[in-house]
Amino acid sequence: MERFFNARSVVVIGVSNSPGNLGRAIMYNLMEFRYQGVIYAVGPKGGAFMGHRIYPSVLEIPESLDLAAILVPARVVPEVLRQCAQKSIRRVVVQTAGFGELGEERAGLEVQIREILRDHDMRMIGPNCIGIINRANGLAVPFMPFRMESPPGRVAVVSQSGGVGGTMINSLATENLGFSKFASVGNKLNVNENDLVAYLCEDDETDTLFCYLEGIADGRRFMEIASRSAKPVVVHKSNAGGAGAVIARSHTASLSSDDRVVDAALKQAGVFRALEQREAVEMIKAFSLSPMRGSRLAVISRSGGHAVMAADAADEYGFQLPPYPRDFAELVRAESRAKVIEPHNPLDLGDLFNLPLYLTLASKTLEREDIDGLLFIHNYQGVLDAEDSRRLVRGLGDVIGSCRKPVAVCVFTMQSELEVNRRAVRFPIFTDPREAVRALAWNRGFHARRPLALSTRRPSGVMPEKARALLEQCANGPLHSRQLAPLLSTYGAPLVRHRHAANEGEVLASAAELGYPLVMKTAQPEVLHKSDAGGVELDLTDERAVREAYRRLLAIGPEVLLQRMADPGLEWFVGGRQDRTFGPVVVTGPGGIYVELLGETAIRVGPFGEEEARGMLDELKGASLLSGARGRPVLHREGLVDLLVRVSWLLADFPEIRELDLNPVRVYDHSCVVLDWRATLSG
Amino acid sequence: MERFFNARSVVVIGVSNSPGNLGRAIMYNLMEFRYQGVIYAVGPKGGAFMGHRIYPSVLEIPESLDLAAILVPARVVPEVLRQCAQKSIRRVVVQTAGFGELGEERAGLEVQIREILRDHDMRMIGPNCIGIINRANGLAVPFMPFRMESPPGRVAVVSQSGGVGGTMINSLATENLGFSKFASVGNKLNVNENDLVAYLCEDDETDTLFCYLEGIADGRRFMEIASRSAKPVVVHKSNAGGAGAVIARSHTASLSSDDRVVDAALKQAGVFRALEQREAVEMIKAFSLSPMRGSRLAVISRSGGHAVMAADAADEYGFQLPPYPRDFAELVRAESRAKVIEPHNPLDLGDLFNLPLYLTLASKTLEREDIDGLLFIHNYQGVLDAEDSRRLVRGLGDVIGSCRKPVAVCVFTMQSELEVNRRAVRFPIFTDPREAVRALAWNRGFHARRPLALSTRRPSGVMPEKARALLEQCANGPLHSRQLAPLLSTYGAPLVRHRHAANEGEVLASAAELGYPLVMKTAQPEVLHKSDAGGVELDLTDERAVREAYRRLLAIGPEVLLQRMADPGLEWFVGGRQDRTFGPVVVTGPGGIYVELLGETAIRVGPFGEEEARGMLDELKGASLLSGARGRPVLHREGLVDLLVRVSWLLADFPEIRELDLNPVRVYDHSCVVLDWRATLSG
């Protein structure tokens, strides 16, 4: 990636002097951002643009080149890439649209491109993107002209949409944050967000990463990179599946994933997911503040109403508001006009007109050991107090600069005054007390986070080789219970005592061995819904009942499964499947009547350890059923935890197990037992 | 209220020439807003200000006066009010702080003020407020100088905090909405938000109302006014109860209510509650659009990424996206550059550089009968396309003006460009696709709303006179079951068959009458938790068991309640209490194990009818337990509905019933039965 962003020479391919030529905008951007390297232009019509000769072909440029930015018709792209290869250009940004996002017929072009890249060891960003920017060296190749609005910042922007990426750059400028590097990834035919995020996590000029994504190329790698990152990663993932899926497909050729899996996976990796652009900006603002290392918040507000809102929000987001010390209160009271100020926290300064004192109060507050962060709210109309207020806001910059605790500043005034303030300072300004408190909560959350992402240690007693041997004998499709049950046992799933049988003799022998009462179920692999098919016989108490039941089940087929009838208990379900981008996913929740009542499931990408499994149960309301309230027994929660871990490993070790369903799992006070199992294999 | 806002003369009391005098700011505001009436100033030091003589007393002003704006020290306020009375001024705005919000010792001043107002038939806004503004006649008396930023708008602002009110005025100016009237209500000693809201609901210059409140003075009246309003009412209610309560008390002397009751009551009255300032602004923007009368949304976007977000949001907020017709698609394709535009809805115009055509597309879309509203998203960096884009945004103003469907316009560009656009048009601009879609959803919600608020028809068979007679015999405190049971019966609550008894003879006779099996409970009124006190004897199957049980219960006291042992069934709870501001409140939810499992309750202010009661059940997940899924029987939901209505009437008719608790109510397939009852009376 370094060779993309730090290219010392760049050629723009597709420049002409005809009006509306987009290649010219790339040239413009390189000038606007003061690119420190050498620029060349290529276009079939020749001529010159902005003092640069337009070469008819890249092959005619006399010097060697680090990077090509390509904006030529789609059908010409392969030929241009071959010329780049011939010229030993190893990094290309292809901005041309009209590939996979238009459907199958253009996929042929993509195949050609992949081959050229592979054959010549080239890396490509795009196609169908608007390019990259490096603020440090002025490399800026978007075909949409940007203005260099703000000084370089420390936020990197990776966007699957040029428009959304541009919007974020504008927002960062508005918020006084700026950006370090920008990349629009488009169709991600070669370089994807993982390559960029991995690079930016190590980039010295970047403190915070923002990604707008419509699809995630390799979810597992993304999780690994993000969970190892020492920097906050904010992801705005759109294309949740419904109407968005159609337009995302035609926009950047992105397929949608199950949005709940995306949500779970990002949370697991310690990523902050934003649901809208504005929330993403709020999060980035949050992380730009110094670390909030506790929950003790001080609020100073010139407006009583905003102080009330701040206090409500402090409650909502779990902050404490330690009282101000007595001498501090006296200082405030001595200066206040009608002595109506009460030294509560939030401190309402409505009646204190000595604005310079506000700065002293802020500094004194931040010095306190029992305060982890400050929310400072200023409110003015700007008719008489504009100068004093502007000076106050500028002064806060010094207060912020001289302390290591976070200070969220809210300013309420006319829009024009707000802009004056923003231009005068270098910190972000908040415009809602609740937004500011939420930002401090995100900040606190980041500095307290412990992403676990994926486990690397198998639980004790699992036997992958034995499982492999069993699976090698299985055909694709629904697994036979005779095959699945031993497979599950190799990973230590606690199956109910059972026997398989295929004729009356086996049935009776099995029954005698298991003891009564018994359950008998059809085990014909083709039967998907055993109950619906009349394939379940309950509560068989003696040999005669078993014999009669078997005769009824014979109508479905000879294969049956006999189990000891389990005692009543709490029903749970444990399932899993292979997600297209995140791989093995485990799902669990209370079963039976609670499925519709609570409608809740916890989801994790596997494999994971016990801590993640406990986290799954913790997030379920229904987990209170396990905890023995209201005179009920405390149930074997750790048994479920263990089963979840084992299932996550089974699915991770064997991606050919497409779906697995253990339902019900019955949970007792000292054990949990799997009563029914189903799985589907695919090659 | 009319006489406040349309005063033809106003006297500002508390003006001097000393620097920092706040009365001068009031004079300034009257000038700035071009007050059309006559202005007088009063201050003990005399002199002149801005060409106006400062009279030493209001009594020396030669003409009659409609309104006084008073900003003098708190202890002087009663005397100034007496002078106003003498001068026949019937409307006063008292801005002075330092009354109830400072605590008990200042309450004496409030008593004096109330007396003066009552004796002279005067109305007062405040104290501790920043005053009122009427944009139509320029009456503007805040003591904080405002700038007349934007033309008059059609949003009225009522705020319990001057600072928050000012912030809203600034936001409305930023959003091109402006305001019609403004009132800061402060401590609400005389005029409260209800007086103002009732007036503004009828005000010809107001289309939408916004209220910021820290406490609600008379919640029932507020509900009645709001539910009758033909205009949308947006309420930002802070002071949710925790840390906010302390600061709200010292800010505007507001006590907090149970926030869940506030939430339920506002919803019931069809009010839109905002959780933060920005959400309030979003809602007001939403209601400023033409009515969204259905769910069929068209989206036109220049940016594919924003189109994907819009489609996601359309799903989230329940909008359909009908496809564009074929000829429309052809029109787009013919003009598009690389022919990569697919005519999906959202329509992604990324490759169409003919901006004037965008307006044609918008107009054509709005003409379609199968489209209820349009989201138009434009995105530009403003380097080359600023002029075309500005023209496009201005052109959208004409499109909006010529159609009766809502058009939400999103513009993404640099902040400075955004401000240029905002100053050039009269409609609000959105800056997030999800915000815009949410706004259309709120708009749709308002035009489809049917607030029911409070019922006026008692259910059949209730006997208020009989209940009154029974209650008259009861003392305050926990009600005796012997008194409560017949009281509940007068309102038709379906109590389980039962008898009260106070000696062994009565017990045995009652048992014989009820039949076995039986439950016997202590009915000593002083026992609050019968089970904990060992006061419940279950499953008594014969006379001997009854006799033995009674002997055990005698240790607690002689009074017992005998009931037929009820069959197992679903447990529910129905309760209620008197809320300080909203009056009778009914609470219900699934009982037994579901209390902790679901932790959910539905709340309504009473009295209400069956429709509201059904609504309560509809909002509970646990209501699925009533609906007979998974082979369970369908339960008697209507029995619960009926009970809820009756309880709401009982509490409404008798505010002296402070708390009522029917728990459990057992629900069967054809009946529901109250098994236990408790209530507390207060005078």
mmCIF file of N, CA, C and O in Angstrom, chain A residues 57-82:
data_model
loop_
_atom_site.group_PDB
_atom_site.id
_atom_site.type_symbol
_atom_site.label_atom_id
_atom_site.label_comp_id
_atom_site.label_asym_id
_atom_site.label_seq_id
_atom_site.Cartn_x
_atom_site.Cartn_y
_atom_site.Cartn_z
ATOM 1 N N SER A 57 0.608 7.735 -25.407
ATOM 2 C CA SER A 57 0.623 6.432 -24.718
ATOM 3 C C SER A 57 1.623 6.497 -23.568
ATOM 4 O O SER A 57 2.608 7.236 -23.618
ATOM 5 N N VAL A 58 1.339 5.681 -22.563
ATOM 6 C CA VAL A 58 2.222 5.646 -21.409
ATOM 7 C C VAL A 58 3.619 5.171 -21.809
ATOM 8 O O VAL A 58 4.618 5.522 -21.187
ATOM 9 N N LEU A 59 3.662 4.412 -22.915
ATOM 10 C CA LEU A 59 4.945 3.850 -23.345
ATOM 11 C C LEU A 59 5.894 4.933 -23.836
ATOM 12 O O LEU A 59 7.101 4.724 -23.887
ATOM 13 N N GLU A 60 5.337 6.082 -24.191
ATOM 14 C CA GLU A 60 6.191 7.128 -24.740
ATOM 15 C C GLU A 60 6.767 8.066 -23.682
ATOM 16 O O GLU A 60 7.506 8.986 -23.997
ATOM 17 N N ILE A 61 6.371 7.846 -22.426
ATOM 18 C CA ILE A 61 6.918 8.703 -21.370
ATOM 19 C C ILE A 61 8.357 8.281 -21.107
ATOM 20 O O ILE A 61 8.637 7.091 -20.925
ATOM 21 N N PRO A 62 9.258 9.246 -21.075
ATOM 22 C CA PRO A 62 10.685 8.896 -21.014
ATOM 23 C C PRO A 62 11.138 8.361 -19.657
ATOM 24 O O PRO A 62 12.121 7.653 -19.575
ATOM 25 N N GLU A 63 10.416 8.685 -18.586
ATOM 26 C CA GLU A 63 10.900 8.275 -17.265
ATOM 27 C C GLU A 63 10.132 7.089 -16.711
ATOM 28 O O GLU A 63 9.067 6.746 -17.199
ATOM 29 N N SER A 64 10.671 6.528 -15.629
ATOM 30 C CA SER A 64 9.944 5.448 -14.970
ATOM 31 C C SER A 64 8.827 6.054 -14.106
ATOM 32 O O SER A 64 8.919 7.203 -13.678
ATOM 33 N N LEU A 65 7.789 5.238 -13.846
ATOM 34 C CA LEU A 65 6.576 5.746 -13.191
ATOM 35 C C LEU A 65 6.180 4.828 -12.043
ATOM 36 O O LEU A 65 6.270 3.604 -12.161
ATOM 37 N N ASP A 66 5.728 5.417 -10.923
ATOM 38 C CA ASP A 66 5.319 4.609 -9.767
ATOM 39 C C ASP A 66 3.849 4.220 -9.811
ATOM 40 O O ASP A 66 3.469 3.127 -9.397
ATOM 41 N N LEU A 67 3.000 5.131 -10.281
ATOM 42 C CA LEU A 67 1.551 4.923 -10.149
ATOM 43 C C LEU A 67 0.836 5.453 -11.381
ATOM 44 O O LEU A 67 1.197 6.508 -11.908
ATOM 45 N N ALA A 68 -0.207 4.704 -11.814
ATOM 46 C CA ALA A 68 -1.062 5.201 -12.895
ATOM 47 C C ALA A 68 -2.476 5.374 -12.376
ATOM 48 O O ALA A 68 -2.997 4.501 -11.682
ATOM 49 N N ALA A 69 -3.091 6.516 -12.718
ATOM 50 C CA ALA A 69 -4.511 6.723 -12.442
ATOM 51 C C ALA A 69 -5.233 6.642 -13.779
ATOM 52 O O ALA A 69 -4.915 7.400 -14.702
ATOM 53 N N ILE A 70 -6.137 5.700 -13.901
ATOM 54 C CA ILE A 70 -6.685 5.338 -15.214
ATOM 55 C C ILE A 70 -8.174 5.649 -15.286
ATOM 56 O O ILE A 70 -8.968 5.161 -14.474
ATOM 57 N N LEU A 71 -8.546 6.483 -16.253
ATOM 58 C CA LEU A 71 -9.954 6.792 -16.463
ATOM 59 C C LEU A 71 -10.216 6.812 -17.961
ATOM 60 O O LEU A 71 -10.249 7.863 -18.602
ATOM 61 N N VAL A 72 -10.327 5.592 -18.524
ATOM 62 C CA VAL A 72 -10.566 5.404 -19.959
ATOM 63 C C VAL A 72 -11.782 4.496 -20.095
ATOM 64 O O VAL A 72 -12.191 3.868 -19.115
ATOM 65 N N PRO A 73 -12.406 4.393 -21.258
ATOM 66 C CA PRO A 73 -13.578 3.505 -21.385
ATOM 67 C C PRO A 73 -13.260 2.076 -20.943
ATOM 68 O O PRO A 73 -12.133 1.590 -21.130
ATOM 69 N N ALA A 74 -14.256 1.425 -20.371
ATOM 70 C CA ALA A 74 -14.051 0.105 -19.765
ATOM 71 C C ALA A 74 -13.384 -0.887 -20.716
ATOM 72 O O ALA A 74 -12.448 -1.594 -20.327
ATOM 73 N N ARG A 75 -13.826 -0.911 -21.962
ATOM 74 C CA ARG A 75 -13.297 -1.926 -22.891
ATOM 75 C C ARG A 75 -11.812 -1.734 -23.170
ATOM 76 O O ARG A 75 -11.115 -2.650 -23.591
ATOM 77 N N VAL A 76 -11.301 -0.509 -22.950
ATOM 78 C CA VAL A 76 -9.894 -0.220 -23.226
ATOM 79 C C VAL A 76 -9.003 -0.536 -22.027
ATOM 80 O O VAL A 76 -7.784 -0.620 -22.151
ATOM 81 N N VAL A 77 -9.636 -0.711 -20.861
ATOM 82 C CA VAL A 77 -8.848 -0.852 -19.638
ATOM 83 C C VAL A 77 -7.813 -1.973 -19.720
ATOM 84 O O VAL A 77 -6.641 -1.772 -19.375
ATOM 85 N N PRO A 78 -8.176 -3.192 -20.212
ATOM 86 C CA PRO A 78 -7.166 -4.251 -20.250
ATOM 87 C C PRO A 78 -5.927 -3.849 -21.063
ATOM 88 O O PRO A 78 -4.792 -4.068 -20.626
ATOM 89 N N GLU A 79 -6.158 -3.214 -22.199
ATOM 90 C CA GLU A 79 -5.026 -2.819 -23.048
ATOM 91 C C GLU A 79 -4.138 -1.796 -22.320
ATOM 92 O O GLU A 79 -2.910 -1.891 -22.328
ATOM 93 N N VAL A 80 -4.786 -0.824 -21.679
ATOM 94 C CA VAL A 80 -4.028 0.198 -20.944
ATOM 95 C C VAL A 80 -3.215 -0.464 -19.821
ATOM 96 O O VAL A 80 -2.065 -0.103 -19.574
ATOM 97 N N LEU A 81 -3.819 -1.435 -19.151
ATOM 98 C CA LEU A 81 -3.101 -2.130 -18.073
ATOM 99 C C LEU A 81 -1.877 -2.863 -18.620
ATOM 100 O O LEU A 81 -0.816 -2.882 -17.997
ATOM 101 N N ARG A 82 -2.050 -3.461 -19.817
ATOM 102 C CA ARG A 82 -0.898 -4.171 -20.416
ATOM 103 C C ARG A 82 0.230 -3.188 -20.685
ATOM 104 O O ARG A 82 1.396 -3.482 -20.449
#
